[in-house]
Coordinates of C-alpha atoms in Angstrom, one line a residue:
Chain A
M1 CA 129.1 96.3 180.5
P2 CA 129.7 98.6 177.5
G3 CA 130.4 102.2 178.0
E4 CA 127.6 104.8 177.9
F5 CA 128.6 106.2 174.5
E6 CA 128.9 102.8 172.9
L7 CA 125.5 101.9 174.2
I8 CA 124.0 105.1 172.8
S9 CA 125.6 104.5 169.5
S10 CA 124.3 101.0 169.3
I11 CA 120.7 102.2 170.0
T12 CA 120.7 105.0 167.5
E13 CA 122.9 103.5 164.7
G14 CA 121.3 103.1 161.4
L15 CA 117.9 104.4 162.5
S16 CA 115.8 105.7 159.7
V17 CA 114.1 109.0 160.5
G18 CA 111.2 110.9 159.1
D19 CA 111.3 113.9 156.7
D20 CA 110.7 116.3 159.6
V21 CA 113.9 115.3 161.3
V22 CA 116.5 118.0 160.5
L23 CA 119.2 116.6 162.8
P24 CA 118.8 113.2 164.4
A25 CA 120.3 111.9 167.7
G26 CA 123.9 112.5 168.4
D27 CA 124.2 116.2 169.3
D28 CA 123.1 118.0 172.5
A29 CA 119.5 118.0 171.1
A30 CA 117.7 116.8 168.0
V31 CA 116.3 119.3 165.5
L32 CA 112.8 118.9 164.1
R33 CA 110.9 120.8 161.4
P34 CA 107.4 121.2 162.6
A35 CA 104.2 121.0 160.5
G36 CA 101.8 123.3 162.1
D37 CA 101.5 123.4 165.9
I38 CA 103.1 120.5 167.8
V39 CA 102.0 118.4 170.7
V40 CA 104.2 117.1 173.4
T41 CA 103.6 114.5 176.1
T42 CA 105.7 112.4 178.5
D43 CA 105.1 109.1 180.4
L44 CA 107.2 107.1 182.8
L45 CA 107.3 103.3 183.0
V46 CA 108.7 102.2 186.3
E47 CA 109.7 98.6 187.1
N48 CA 107.5 96.9 189.6
V49 CA 104.9 99.7 189.2
H50 CA 104.1 99.7 185.5
F51 CA 105.7 96.4 184.6
K52 CA 107.6 93.4 186.1
R53 CA 110.5 92.0 184.3
Q54 CA 109.4 88.5 185.1
W55 CA 106.0 89.2 183.5
S56 CA 107.1 91.1 180.4
P57 CA 109.9 90.4 178.0
A58 CA 112.3 93.2 177.4
R59 CA 111.1 93.7 173.9
A60 CA 107.5 94.2 175.1
I61 CA 108.6 96.8 177.6
G62 CA 110.5 98.7 175.0
R63 CA 107.5 98.6 172.7
K64 CA 105.1 99.6 175.4
A65 CA 107.2 102.6 176.4
I66 CA 106.8 104.0 172.9
A67 CA 103.1 102.9 172.4
V68 CA 101.7 104.5 175.6
N69 CA 103.3 107.8 174.7
V70 CA 102.4 107.9 171.0
S71 CA 98.9 107.0 172.1
D72 CA 98.7 110.4 173.8
V73 CA 99.9 112.1 170.6
E74 CA 97.2 110.3 168.6
S75 CA 94.5 111.4 171.0
M76 CA 95.2 115.0 170.2
G77 CA 94.5 114.4 166.6
A78 CA 98.2 114.8 165.7
R79 CA 100.4 112.8 163.4
P80 CA 103.1 111.2 165.6
S81 CA 106.5 112.6 164.7
A82 CA 109.4 111.8 167.1
V83 CA 110.3 110.4 170.5
V84 CA 113.1 110.7 172.9
V85 CA 113.8 107.8 175.3
A86 CA 115.5 108.0 178.7
L87 CA 116.4 104.7 180.2
A88 CA 117.8 103.9 183.7
F89 CA 118.8 100.4 184.6
P90 CA 121.0 98.4 187.0
R91 CA 124.7 98.1 186.2
D92 CA 124.4 94.3 186.3
L93 CA 121.5 94.1 183.8
D94 CA 122.1 91.6 181.0
R95 CA 123.3 93.1 177.7
A96 CA 120.8 90.7 176.1
W97 CA 117.9 92.4 178.0
L98 CA 119.1 95.8 176.7
D99 CA 119.4 94.6 173.2
E100 CA 115.9 93.2 173.3
F101 CA 114.5 96.3 174.9
Q102 CA 116.1 98.4 172.2
E103 CA 114.7 96.1 169.4
G104 CA 111.3 96.7 170.9
V105 CA 111.7 100.4 171.0
R106 CA 112.8 100.4 167.4
A107 CA 110.1 98.1 166.2
E108 CA 107.3 100.1 167.9
C109 CA 108.8 103.4 166.5
A110 CA 108.6 101.9 163.1
A111 CA 105.0 100.7 163.7
A112 CA 104.0 104.1 165.0
G113 CA 105.8 106.1 162.3
V114 CA 107.9 108.1 164.7
S115 CA 111.6 108.8 164.6
L116 CA 113.8 108.0 167.6
V117 CA 115.8 111.3 167.9
G118 CA 117.5 111.2 171.2
G119 CA 117.7 109.9 174.7
D120 CA 119.7 109.5 177.9
L121 CA 121.1 106.5 179.8
S122 CA 121.8 106.2 183.5
S123 CA 122.4 103.5 186.0
A124 CA 119.6 103.0 188.7
A125 CA 118.5 100.4 191.1
T126 CA 115.5 99.4 188.9
V127 CA 114.6 99.8 185.3
T128 CA 112.9 103.1 184.6
V129 CA 111.9 104.3 181.1
C130 CA 110.7 107.8 180.3
V131 CA 109.6 108.6 176.8
T132 CA 108.5 112.0 175.5
A133 CA 106.6 112.0 172.2
L134 CA 106.0 114.8 169.8
G135 CA 103.4 115.1 167.0
N136 CA 102.5 117.5 164.2
L137 CA 99.0 119.0 163.9
E138 CA 99.6 119.8 160.3
G139 CA 97.5 122.9 160.5
R140 CA 94.6 121.3 162.3
P141 CA 93.5 122.4 165.7
A142 CA 94.2 119.9 168.5
V143 CA 91.3 117.8 169.6
T144 CA 91.1 118.4 173.3
R145 CA 88.9 116.9 176.1
G146 CA 86.9 120.0 176.2
G147 CA 84.8 120.0 173.0
A148 CA 82.1 117.4 173.6
R149 CA 78.5 118.6 173.2
P150 CA 75.2 117.1 174.4
G151 CA 73.9 114.7 171.8
D152 CA 77.3 113.8 170.6
V153 CA 78.1 110.1 170.1
V154 CA 80.8 108.5 172.2
A155 CA 82.9 106.1 170.3
V156 CA 86.0 103.9 170.8
C157 CA 88.7 102.6 168.5
G158 CA 90.9 99.9 169.9
R159 CA 90.8 97.1 172.5
L160 CA 89.1 97.6 175.9
G161 CA 89.6 95.2 178.8
W162 CA 92.3 93.0 177.2
S163 CA 95.1 94.6 179.2
G164 CA 93.3 94.5 182.5
G165 CA 92.3 90.9 181.8
G166 CA 95.9 90.1 181.0
L167 CA 97.1 91.7 184.2
A168 CA 94.6 89.6 186.3
V169 CA 95.9 86.5 184.7
L170 CA 99.5 87.4 185.5
Q171 CA 98.6 88.3 189.0
R172 CA 97.3 84.8 189.5
G173 CA 100.4 83.2 188.1
F174 CA 99.0 82.1 184.8
G175 CA 100.1 82.9 181.2
S176 CA 97.0 82.6 179.2
P177 CA 94.8 83.7 177.4
K178 CA 98.0 84.6 175.6
D179 CA 96.4 87.4 173.6
L180 CA 95.3 89.2 176.8
V181 CA 98.7 88.8 178.4
A182 CA 100.4 90.1 175.3
E183 CA 98.1 93.1 175.3
H184 CA 99.0 93.8 178.9
Q185 CA 102.7 93.5 178.0
C186 CA 102.3 96.0 175.2
P187 CA 98.9 97.5 174.1
T188 CA 97.9 97.6 170.5
V189 CA 97.5 101.3 169.8
P190 CA 95.4 102.1 166.8
Y191 CA 98.0 104.2 165.1
G192 CA 96.8 106.7 162.6
Q193 CA 93.3 106.7 164.0
G194 CA 93.8 110.0 165.9
V195 CA 94.2 111.9 162.6
V196 CA 91.3 109.9 161.2
A197 CA 89.0 110.9 164.0
A198 CA 90.1 114.5 163.9
S199 CA 89.5 114.6 160.2
A200 CA 86.1 113.0 160.7
G201 CA 85.1 115.8 163.1
A202 CA 85.8 114.5 166.6
T203 CA 84.7 117.1 169.1
A204 CA 86.8 115.6 172.0
M205 CA 89.2 112.8 172.3
L206 CA 91.6 111.1 174.7
D207 CA 93.4 107.8 175.1
V208 CA 92.0 105.3 177.5
S209 CA 94.8 104.7 180.0
D210 CA 93.2 104.6 183.4
G211 CA 90.0 102.9 182.4
L212 CA 87.2 103.9 180.0
L213 CA 84.9 105.4 182.7
A214 CA 87.7 107.2 184.6
D215 CA 88.9 108.7 181.3
L216 CA 85.5 109.7 180.0
A217 CA 85.0 111.5 183.3
H218 CA 87.8 113.8 182.2
I219 CA 85.9 114.7 179.0
C220 CA 82.8 115.3 181.1
E221 CA 84.7 117.6 183.4
S222 CA 86.5 119.5 180.6
S223 CA 83.4 119.8 178.4
G224 CA 80.8 120.4 181.1
V225 CA 78.7 117.4 180.0
T226 CA 77.7 114.0 181.2
I227 CA 78.1 110.7 179.4
D228 CA 76.0 107.6 179.5
I229 CA 77.5 104.3 178.4
D230 CA 75.1 101.8 176.8
S231 CA 76.3 98.4 178.0
S232 CA 74.4 96.7 175.1
L233 CA 76.9 98.3 172.7
I234 CA 79.9 96.9 174.6
E235 CA 81.3 93.7 173.2
I236 CA 82.9 91.4 175.7
P237 CA 86.0 89.9 174.1
D238 CA 86.1 86.1 174.5
G239 CA 89.4 86.2 176.5
V240 CA 87.9 88.8 178.8
A241 CA 84.9 86.6 179.4
R242 CA 87.1 83.7 180.2
V243 CA 89.2 85.7 182.7
A244 CA 86.0 87.1 184.3
A245 CA 84.6 83.6 184.7
A246 CA 87.9 82.3 186.2
T247 CA 88.3 85.2 188.6
G248 CA 84.7 85.7 189.5
R249 CA 84.9 89.4 188.6
P250 CA 82.3 91.0 186.2
A251 CA 83.5 91.0 182.6
L252 CA 82.0 94.5 182.0
G253 CA 84.4 95.8 184.8
F254 CA 87.4 94.8 182.8
V255 CA 86.1 96.6 179.8
L256 CA 84.9 99.7 181.5
A257 CA 87.6 100.1 184.2
G258 CA 90.5 97.7 183.3
G259 CA 93.1 100.3 182.6
E260 CA 96.1 100.5 180.3
D261 CA 94.0 99.8 177.2
H262 CA 95.4 102.7 175.2
A263 CA 92.4 102.6 172.9
L264 CA 91.1 106.0 171.7
A265 CA 87.8 107.4 172.9
A266 CA 86.2 110.3 171.1
T267 CA 83.0 112.2 170.8
F268 CA 81.5 113.0 167.4
P269 CA 78.5 115.0 166.3
P270 CA 75.4 112.8 166.1
S271 CA 75.3 112.9 162.3
T272 CA 78.8 111.7 161.9
A273 CA 79.4 108.4 160.0
L274 CA 81.9 106.8 162.3
P275 CA 85.2 106.0 160.6
A276 CA 86.0 102.3 160.0
G277 CA 87.3 100.7 163.2
W278 CA 85.3 103.0 165.5
Y279 CA 82.3 101.7 167.4
R280 CA 79.7 103.5 169.4
V281 CA 79.6 103.0 173.2
G282 CA 77.4 105.8 174.5
T283 CA 76.0 109.3 174.3
V284 CA 76.9 112.7 175.6
G285 CA 74.2 114.3 177.8
A286 CA 73.7 117.8 179.2
G287 CA 74.7 118.9 182.7
D288 CA 77.9 119.9 184.2
G289 CA 80.1 117.7 186.3
H290 CA 82.0 114.5 185.9
V291 CA 79.1 112.1 185.7
V292 CA 79.6 109.0 183.6
T293 CA 76.8 106.5 184.0
V294 CA 76.3 103.0 182.6
D295 CA 72.7 102.3 181.3
A296 CA 71.7 105.5 183.2
Q297 CA 72.9 104.2 186.5
P298 CA 76.0 105.0 188.6
W299 CA 78.8 102.5 188.1
E300 CA 79.4 100.6 191.3
G301 CA 82.7 98.9 190.4
T302 CA 86.2 100.2 190.5
Q303 CA 86.7 103.4 188.5
G304 CA 90.3 103.1 187.4
W305 CA 93.8 103.5 188.4
D306 CA 95.4 106.1 190.7
H307 CA 99.1 105.6 191.5
F308 CA 98.8 107.2 194.9
A309 CA 95.3 106.3 196.1
Chain B
M1 CA 99.5 111.1 200.5
P2 CA 97.4 113.1 198.0
G3 CA 96.0 111.4 194.9
E4 CA 97.8 111.6 191.6
F5 CA 95.4 114.1 190.0
E6 CA 95.5 116.4 193.0
L7 CA 99.3 116.4 192.9
I8 CA 99.3 117.1 189.2
S9 CA 96.9 120.0 189.7
S10 CA 99.0 121.4 192.5
I11 CA 102.1 121.4 190.3
T12 CA 100.6 123.0 187.3
E13 CA 98.0 125.3 188.9
G14 CA 98.4 129.0 188.1
L15 CA 101.6 128.5 186.0
S16 CA 102.3 131.3 183.6
V17 CA 103.1 130.1 180.2
G18 CA 104.8 131.7 177.2
D19 CA 103.2 133.1 174.0
D20 CA 104.1 129.9 172.1
V21 CA 101.9 127.7 174.4
V22 CA 98.6 127.1 172.6
L23 CA 97.3 124.6 175.2
P24 CA 99.1 124.2 178.6
A25 CA 99.2 121.1 180.8
G26 CA 96.0 119.3 181.5
D27 CA 95.0 117.4 178.4
D28 CA 96.7 114.3 176.9
A29 CA 99.4 116.5 175.5
A30 CA 100.3 120.1 175.5
V31 CA 100.2 122.1 172.2
L32 CA 103.0 124.5 171.2
R33 CA 103.3 126.9 168.3
P34 CA 106.9 126.6 167.0
A35 CA 109.0 129.4 165.8
G36 CA 111.2 127.9 163.1
D37 CA 112.7 124.5 163.6
I38 CA 112.6 123.1 167.2
V39 CA 115.1 121.3 169.3
V40 CA 114.3 118.6 171.7
T41 CA 116.4 116.9 174.4
T42 CA 115.9 114.7 177.5
D43 CA 117.8 114.0 180.6
L44 CA 117.3 111.7 183.6
L45 CA 118.3 112.5 187.2
V46 CA 118.3 109.4 189.3
E47 CA 118.6 109.4 193.1
N48 CA 122.0 108.1 194.4
V49 CA 123.4 108.4 190.9
H50 CA 122.9 112.1 190.0
F51 CA 122.0 113.3 193.4
K52 CA 121.6 112.3 197.0
R53 CA 118.7 113.5 199.0
Q54 CA 121.0 114.1 202.0
W55 CA 123.3 116.2 199.9
S56 CA 120.8 118.3 198.0
P57 CA 117.6 120.0 199.2
A58 CA 114.5 119.1 197.2
R59 CA 114.3 122.6 195.8
A60 CA 117.8 122.3 194.3
I61 CA 117.0 118.9 192.7
G62 CA 113.9 120.4 191.1
R63 CA 115.9 123.4 189.8
K64 CA 118.8 121.1 188.6
A65 CA 116.4 118.9 186.6
I66 CA 115.3 121.9 184.6
A67 CA 118.7 123.5 184.4
V68 CA 120.6 120.6 182.9
N69 CA 118.0 120.1 180.2
V70 CA 117.6 123.7 179.2
S71 CA 121.4 123.9 179.0
D72 CA 121.2 121.4 176.1
V73 CA 118.6 123.6 174.4
E74 CA 120.9 126.7 174.9
S75 CA 123.8 124.8 173.4
M76 CA 122.0 124.4 170.1
G77 CA 121.6 128.1 169.8
A78 CA 117.8 127.8 170.4
R79 CA 115.6 129.9 172.6
P80 CA 114.2 127.7 175.4
S81 CA 110.5 127.2 175.1
A82 CA 108.9 124.5 177.2
V83 CA 109.6 121.5 179.4
V84 CA 107.7 118.4 180.5
V85 CA 108.6 116.8 183.8
A86 CA 108.2 113.2 184.8
L87 CA 108.7 112.4 188.5
A88 CA 108.8 109.0 190.2
F89 CA 109.1 108.9 194.0
P90 CA 108.4 106.6 197.0
R91 CA 104.9 106.5 198.3
D92 CA 106.1 107.5 201.8
L93 CA 108.0 110.6 200.6
D94 CA 107.2 113.7 202.6
R95 CA 104.7 116.1 201.0
A96 CA 107.0 118.9 202.1
W97 CA 109.8 117.4 199.9
L98 CA 107.4 117.3 196.9
D99 CA 106.3 120.9 197.6
E100 CA 109.9 122.1 197.7
F101 CA 110.9 120.1 194.6
Q102 CA 108.0 121.6 192.7
E103 CA 108.9 125.1 193.9
G104 CA 112.4 124.5 192.5
V105 CA 111.0 123.3 189.2
R106 CA 108.8 126.4 188.9
A107 CA 111.6 128.8 190.0
E108 CA 114.1 127.4 187.5
C109 CA 111.5 127.4 184.7
A110 CA 110.9 131.1 185.4
A111 CA 114.7 131.8 185.4
A112 CA 115.1 129.9 182.1
G113 CA 112.1 131.4 180.5
V114 CA 110.5 128.1 179.8
S115 CA 106.9 127.0 180.2
L116 CA 106.1 123.8 182.2
V117 CA 103.5 122.2 179.9
G118 CA 103.1 118.7 181.2
G119 CA 104.4 115.8 183.1
D120 CA 103.7 112.4 184.7
L121 CA 103.9 111.1 188.2
S122 CA 104.5 107.6 189.4
S123 CA 105.5 105.8 192.5
A124 CA 109.0 104.2 192.6
A125 CA 111.6 102.9 195.0
T126 CA 113.8 106.0 194.6
V127 CA 113.3 109.5 193.3
T128 CA 113.8 109.7 189.6
V129 CA 113.2 112.8 187.5
C130 CA 113.1 112.9 183.7
V131 CA 112.8 116.3 182.0
T132 CA 112.4 116.9 178.3
A133 CA 113.1 120.4 177.0
L134 CA 112.1 122.1 173.8
G135 CA 113.5 125.2 172.2
N136 CA 112.8 127.4 169.2
L137 CA 115.4 128.2 166.6
E138 CA 113.5 131.2 165.3
G139 CA 114.6 130.7 161.8
R140 CA 118.3 130.2 162.6
P141 CA 120.1 126.9 161.9
A142 CA 121.1 124.9 164.9
V143 CA 124.7 125.2 166.1
T144 CA 125.9 121.6 166.2
R145 CA 129.1 120.1 167.3
G146 CA 130.2 119.7 163.7
G147 CA 131.1 123.2 162.5
A148 CA 134.4 124.0 164.2
R149 CA 137.2 124.9 161.8
P150 CA 141.0 125.1 162.2
G151 CA 141.9 128.5 163.6
D152 CA 138.6 129.0 165.4
V153 CA 138.8 130.3 169.0
V154 CA 137.4 128.0 171.7
A155 CA 135.5 129.9 174.3
V156 CA 133.4 129.2 177.4
C157 CA 130.5 131.0 179.1
G158 CA 129.7 129.8 182.6
R159 CA 131.4 128.2 185.6
L160 CA 133.9 125.4 185.2
G161 CA 135.1 123.2 188.2
W162 CA 132.7 124.6 190.7
S163 CA 130.3 121.6 190.6
G164 CA 133.1 119.1 190.6
G165 CA 134.7 120.9 193.5
G166 CA 131.4 120.9 195.4
L167 CA 131.0 117.2 194.8
A168 CA 134.4 116.5 196.2
V169 CA 133.5 118.5 199.3
L170 CA 130.3 116.6 199.8
Q171 CA 132.0 113.3 199.3
R172 CA 134.3 114.1 202.2
G173 CA 131.4 115.0 204.4
F174 CA 131.8 118.8 204.4
G175 CA 129.5 121.6 203.4
S176 CA 131.8 124.4 202.3
P177 CA 132.9 126.2 200.2
K178 CA 129.2 126.8 200.1
D179 CA 129.2 128.4 196.6
L180 CA 130.8 125.3 195.2
V181 CA 128.4 123.0 197.0
A182 CA 125.4 125.1 195.8
E183 CA 126.8 124.8 192.2
H184 CA 126.9 121.0 192.5
Q185 CA 123.3 121.0 193.9
C186 CA 122.2 123.1 190.9
P187 CA 124.4 124.5 188.2
T188 CA 124.2 128.2 187.2
V189 CA 123.3 127.9 183.5
P190 CA 124.1 131.0 181.5
Y191 CA 120.5 131.3 180.2
G192 CA 120.2 133.3 177.0
Q193 CA 123.9 132.9 176.0
G194 CA 123.1 130.1 173.5
V195 CA 121.2 132.5 171.3
V196 CA 123.9 135.2 171.9
A197 CA 126.7 132.8 170.8
A198 CA 124.7 131.7 167.8
S199 CA 124.0 135.3 166.8
A200 CA 127.7 136.1 167.2
G201 CA 128.6 133.4 164.7
A202 CA 129.5 130.4 166.8
T203 CA 130.6 127.5 164.5
A204 CA 130.1 124.7 167.0
M205 CA 128.7 124.6 170.5
L206 CA 127.8 122.2 173.3
D207 CA 127.1 122.3 177.0
V208 CA 129.8 121.1 179.3
S209 CA 128.3 118.2 181.3
D210 CA 130.9 115.5 181.4
G211 CA 133.9 117.7 181.8
L212 CA 135.4 120.4 179.4
L213 CA 138.0 118.1 177.9
A214 CA 135.6 115.1 177.4
D215 CA 133.0 117.4 175.8
L216 CA 135.4 119.3 173.6
A217 CA 136.5 115.8 172.2
H218 CA 132.9 115.5 170.9
I219 CA 133.5 118.7 168.9
C220 CA 136.8 117.4 167.6
E221 CA 135.2 114.1 166.5
S222 CA 132.2 115.8 164.9
S223 CA 134.1 118.6 163.2
G224 CA 137.2 116.6 162.3
V225 CA 139.6 118.9 164.1
T226 CA 141.8 119.0 167.2
I227 CA 141.6 121.4 170.1
D228 CA 144.4 122.8 172.3
I229 CA 143.6 124.3 175.6
D230 CA 145.9 127.1 176.8
S231 CA 146.0 126.6 180.6
S232 CA 147.2 130.2 181.1
L233 CA 143.8 131.3 179.9
I234 CA 142.0 129.1 182.6
E235 CA 141.2 131.0 185.7
I236 CA 141.1 128.8 188.8
P237 CA 138.2 129.9 191.0
D238 CA 139.1 130.6 194.6
G239 CA 136.8 127.9 196.0
V240 CA 138.3 125.3 193.5
A241 CA 141.8 126.2 194.6
R242 CA 140.8 125.7 198.2
V243 CA 139.2 122.3 197.5
A244 CA 142.2 121.3 195.4
A245 CA 144.5 122.1 198.3
A246 CA 142.4 120.3 200.8
T247 CA 142.0 117.2 198.7
G248 CA 145.5 117.1 197.2
R249 CA 144.0 117.0 193.7
P250 CA 145.2 119.3 190.9
A251 CA 143.0 122.4 190.7
L252 CA 143.2 122.4 186.9
G253 CA 141.6 118.9 186.9
F254 CA 138.5 120.2 188.5
V255 CA 138.2 122.9 185.9
L256 CA 139.0 120.7 182.9
A257 CA 137.3 117.4 183.9
G258 CA 135.1 118.1 186.9
G259 CA 131.8 117.4 185.2
E260 CA 128.3 118.7 185.7
D261 CA 129.4 122.3 185.0
H262 CA 126.6 123.0 182.5
A263 CA 128.7 125.9 181.1
L264 CA 128.5 126.5 177.4
A265 CA 131.6 125.9 175.2
A266 CA 131.7 127.1 171.6
T267 CA 134.0 127.8 168.8
F268 CA 134.1 131.1 166.9
P269 CA 135.9 132.4 163.8
P270 CA 139.2 133.9 164.9
S271 CA 138.0 137.4 164.0
T272 CA 135.0 137.3 166.3
A273 CA 134.7 139.7 169.1
L274 CA 133.6 137.4 171.9
P275 CA 130.3 138.3 173.4
A276 CA 130.3 139.6 177.0
G277 CA 130.6 136.8 179.5
W278 CA 132.5 134.5 177.1
Y279 CA 136.2 133.9 177.6
R280 CA 138.8 132.2 175.4
V281 CA 140.3 128.9 176.6
G282 CA 142.0 127.5 173.5
T283 CA 142.3 127.2 169.8
V284 CA 141.0 124.8 167.1
G285 CA 143.7 123.0 165.1
A286 CA 143.8 120.9 162.0
G287 CA 143.8 117.1 161.9
D288 CA 141.0 114.6 162.3
G289 CA 140.3 112.6 165.5
H290 CA 139.3 113.4 169.0
V291 CA 142.5 114.9 170.2
V292 CA 142.1 117.6 172.9
T293 CA 145.5 118.7 174.3
V294 CA 146.4 121.0 177.1
D295 CA 149.4 123.3 176.4
A296 CA 150.1 121.0 173.4
Q297 CA 150.4 118.0 175.7
P298 CA 148.1 115.0 176.3
W299 CA 146.1 115.5 179.5
E300 CA 147.1 112.8 182.0
G301 CA 144.2 113.2 184.5
T302 CA 140.7 111.9 184.4
Q303 CA 138.8 112.7 181.3
G304 CA 135.2 113.0 182.5
W305 CA 132.2 111.0 183.5
D306 CA 130.9 107.7 182.1
H307 CA 127.9 106.1 183.9
F308 CA 128.9 102.6 182.9
A309 CA 132.7 102.7 182.8

């Protein structure tokens, strides 16, 4: 096992960093030059809770740790800037696992356009990854969950149901449809679309992590509105349809409540021409409370994910 | 066990936040208004690696998670601004433990002058805390490890050896000297002294986390200098002397290589009148490399802490 400082050097060596990085990794803290207000968010990935090493290659776990955090930066309408990565792992973990994890981190940082500017390493009984991501608002106000208005269009950018479908496959001991399994191992975050949506006038936005219905309920609560999903606007991906058939679970459930999608969901004024890649899924209605309905009916299936329920 | 959202609400409810917090916890990300460049740093605390629940009360663990991170912000010469806290814990953990942990987090945030602006919760086999801290440079350049020059004075602010002494006591199954044990459970970070040192002209600075000698070697490496510690300038705290006598280990070793002190060490031009609370411990010499000597001799004891050595 290499020493801690050698490991840190190997992770940060030769990294390219963005123009807003004044001082990269290597000192007590990194120094960033903000553009406008900044956003900050943190997320943990814990082995056997968020991933299993036998279900996900190390590279995908590294990628996912970055992706799920940058997704939250996107959802504020901010341009992703930088991440710090803390990793705890067992002392007897293969060096090859670490190398692949680190490759995944670096690859996803490049895809997301963020600089890896610091981190921490520790031993631990199980692999645990904590990423904190920062973004620049570049003079724009943040797009919160609280700005949706009755009449607004509800739209989504990204993949719904793929990750939940992939998890269902893995839980049954299978490995295909491969595209769904890959999506569970690391979601495809629509990088750049947070700024696009903000610039197009999004009134509220969030990333879909617990399931579309559960997350839209947060917009309802924060904005004092209701939302109705029009199921005729929801496309069922082929792979999801196959998993639904194989498991006897409703396909719509995977799409509306699958979890870990890391798509973006936003509300826009009704006159908005939705940006490319965004598709309408429903409408904002009047009335306070958390109510998200599907075709004007309460949703009877599972709502989403709660770690301690 | 309460649900995840209830827990998050109970942690962030009624928190006071600083003037630079535009949007506090509760959305996908918090929004901060920077003052000058910002610094960012992250640190993990892992149960049975960084702390043991039978050795540290929950409140101290919560306090320490904040303290060790803000210490890194201080060491850049930045004003601590905000933290995000990710916590993983077993599902069967007492609610009382969580409440006390959270009280500790909130108390230390207040002491450090930082706003708690977000976090994440997860289940896990053992308690794991990851904190990321941000600070504002307010128009000043960061004080890195790379600016020390031959002739500079090496000075320290804060307690050296107390934490290492406290750990030695706990490892032998004892609970006193209580002040040393308390220091191990949560270090006393000299909040505000990072900005004070920067304003007084510090040429290099870091926080002493791995042990004074090991950390000063980082300044030597980054600055291309050597450092000699004058042991006659090192005060041995009473408690450390008692632990040294009881364990048969040299008292100076606790002070120079104890680890987890979270004091600040800095170099200043020789003409500097050291700020109140800072005391001289040595001198910067010429020559490249990592060499830190004690009374012009190599140090023969342990150098510091490496998680994977």
